[in-house]
GROMACS .gro file of C-alpha atoms in nm:
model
   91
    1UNK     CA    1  10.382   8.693  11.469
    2UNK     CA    2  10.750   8.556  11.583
    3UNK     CA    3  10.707   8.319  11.884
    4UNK     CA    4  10.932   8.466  12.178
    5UNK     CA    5  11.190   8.248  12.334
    6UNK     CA    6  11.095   8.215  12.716
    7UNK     CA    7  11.327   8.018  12.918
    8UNK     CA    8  11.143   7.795  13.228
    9UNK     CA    9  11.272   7.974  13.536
   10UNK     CA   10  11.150   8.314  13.378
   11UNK     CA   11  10.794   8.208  13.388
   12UNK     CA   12  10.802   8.046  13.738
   13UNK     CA   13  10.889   8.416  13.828
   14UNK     CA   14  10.553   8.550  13.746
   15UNK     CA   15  10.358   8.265  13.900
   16UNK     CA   16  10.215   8.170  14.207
   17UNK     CA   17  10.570   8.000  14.439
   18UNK     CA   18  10.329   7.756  14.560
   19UNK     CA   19  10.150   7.706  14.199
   20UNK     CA   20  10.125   7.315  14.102
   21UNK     CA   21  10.347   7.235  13.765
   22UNK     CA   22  10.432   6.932  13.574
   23UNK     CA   23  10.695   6.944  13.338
   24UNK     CA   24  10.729   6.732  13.063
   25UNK     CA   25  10.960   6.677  12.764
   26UNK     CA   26  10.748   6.489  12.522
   27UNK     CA   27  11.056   6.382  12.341
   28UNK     CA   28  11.100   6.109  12.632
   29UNK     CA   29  10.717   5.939  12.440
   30UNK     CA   30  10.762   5.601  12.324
   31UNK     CA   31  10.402   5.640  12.122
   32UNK     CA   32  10.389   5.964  11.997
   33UNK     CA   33  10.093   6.213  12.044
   34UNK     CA   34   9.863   6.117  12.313
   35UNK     CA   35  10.153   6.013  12.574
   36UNK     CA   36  10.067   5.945  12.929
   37UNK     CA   37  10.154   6.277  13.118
   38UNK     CA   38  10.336   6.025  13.344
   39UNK     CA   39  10.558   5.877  13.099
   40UNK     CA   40  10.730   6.206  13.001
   41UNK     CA   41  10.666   6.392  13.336
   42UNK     CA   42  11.065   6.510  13.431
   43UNK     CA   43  10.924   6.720  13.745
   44UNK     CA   44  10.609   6.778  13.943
   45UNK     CA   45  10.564   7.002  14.242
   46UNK     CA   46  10.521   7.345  14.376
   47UNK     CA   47  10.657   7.632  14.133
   48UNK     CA   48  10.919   7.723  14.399
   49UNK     CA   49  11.074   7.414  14.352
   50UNK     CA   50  11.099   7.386  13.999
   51UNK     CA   51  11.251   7.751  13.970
   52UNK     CA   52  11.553   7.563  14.222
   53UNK     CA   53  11.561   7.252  13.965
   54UNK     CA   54  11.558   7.434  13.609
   55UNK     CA   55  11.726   7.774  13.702
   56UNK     CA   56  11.998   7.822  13.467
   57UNK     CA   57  11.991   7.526  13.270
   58UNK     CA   58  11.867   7.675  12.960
   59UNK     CA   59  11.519   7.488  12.925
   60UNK     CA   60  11.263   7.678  12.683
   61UNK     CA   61  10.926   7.684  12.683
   62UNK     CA   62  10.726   7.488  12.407
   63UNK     CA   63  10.400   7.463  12.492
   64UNK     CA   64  10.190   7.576  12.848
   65UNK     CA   65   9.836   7.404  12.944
   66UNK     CA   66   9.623   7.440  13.251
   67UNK     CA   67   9.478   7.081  13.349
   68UNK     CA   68   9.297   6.972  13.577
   69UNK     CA   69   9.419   6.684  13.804
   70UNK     CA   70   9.312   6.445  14.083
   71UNK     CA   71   9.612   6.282  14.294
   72UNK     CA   72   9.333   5.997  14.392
   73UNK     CA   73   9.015   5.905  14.315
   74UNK     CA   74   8.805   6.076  14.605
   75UNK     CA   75   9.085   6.359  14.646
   76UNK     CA   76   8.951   6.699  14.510
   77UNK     CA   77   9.026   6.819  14.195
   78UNK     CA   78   9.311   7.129  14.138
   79UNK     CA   79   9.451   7.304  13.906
   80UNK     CA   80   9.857   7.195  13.751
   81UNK     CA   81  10.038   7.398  13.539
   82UNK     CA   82  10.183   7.216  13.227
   83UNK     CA   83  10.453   7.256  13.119
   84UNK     CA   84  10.630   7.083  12.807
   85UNK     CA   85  10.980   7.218  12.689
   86UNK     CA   86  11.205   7.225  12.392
   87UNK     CA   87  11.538   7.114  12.584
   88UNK     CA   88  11.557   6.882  12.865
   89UNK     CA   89  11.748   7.011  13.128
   90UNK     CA   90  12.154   6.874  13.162
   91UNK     CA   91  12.190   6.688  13.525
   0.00000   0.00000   0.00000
C-alpha cells in the first residue's frame, strides 16, 4: 500500500469549519519522541481558520490523531484534531 500525499487545506475541506485542530511540526522537538504538544504546536483553533493560515503553502500531512483535551482543569473535556505535518508552512 503507497501512502497518498494529502496536503493540509485538503483535509480541513472535509471536516467540521468549526472542528478543534492543533497542528504541530514535531521537527520544532528539542527531546525527541514524547514532545510536549505545546512545544511544537504551530497553530490551534477552529478548522476554518487553519484552512485561511495553511491554504496554499504546500504543508503535507504526516500523521492525524484524535485527542482528547481540557483547556483547564474543571473545563469539560473535547475533542482536537491533531495534526502533525511533513513541511512547516513558509511565513
Amino acid at each position: 500500500m503507497e501512502k497518498q500525499v494529502v496536503k493540509v487545506e485538503s483535509l480541513l475541506t472535509v471536516i467540521s469549519p468549526g472542528q478543534v485542530v492543533r497542528i504541530m511540526d514535531d521537527t520544532l522537538s528539542k527531546s525527541g519522541a514524547g514532545a510536549d504538544p505545546d512545544d511544537i504546536t504551530i497553530f490551534k483553533g477552529t478548522a476554518v481558520k487553519a484552512f485561511r493560515e495553511f491554504a496554499g503553502k504546500g504543508a503535507t500531512i504526516k500523521h492525524i490523531s484524535p485527542e482528547v483535551e481540557r483547556e483547564t482543569a474543571d473545563a469539560a473535556p473535547r475533542y482536537v484534531m491533531h495534526i502533525f505535518i511533513y513541511q512547516r508552512a513558509e511565513r
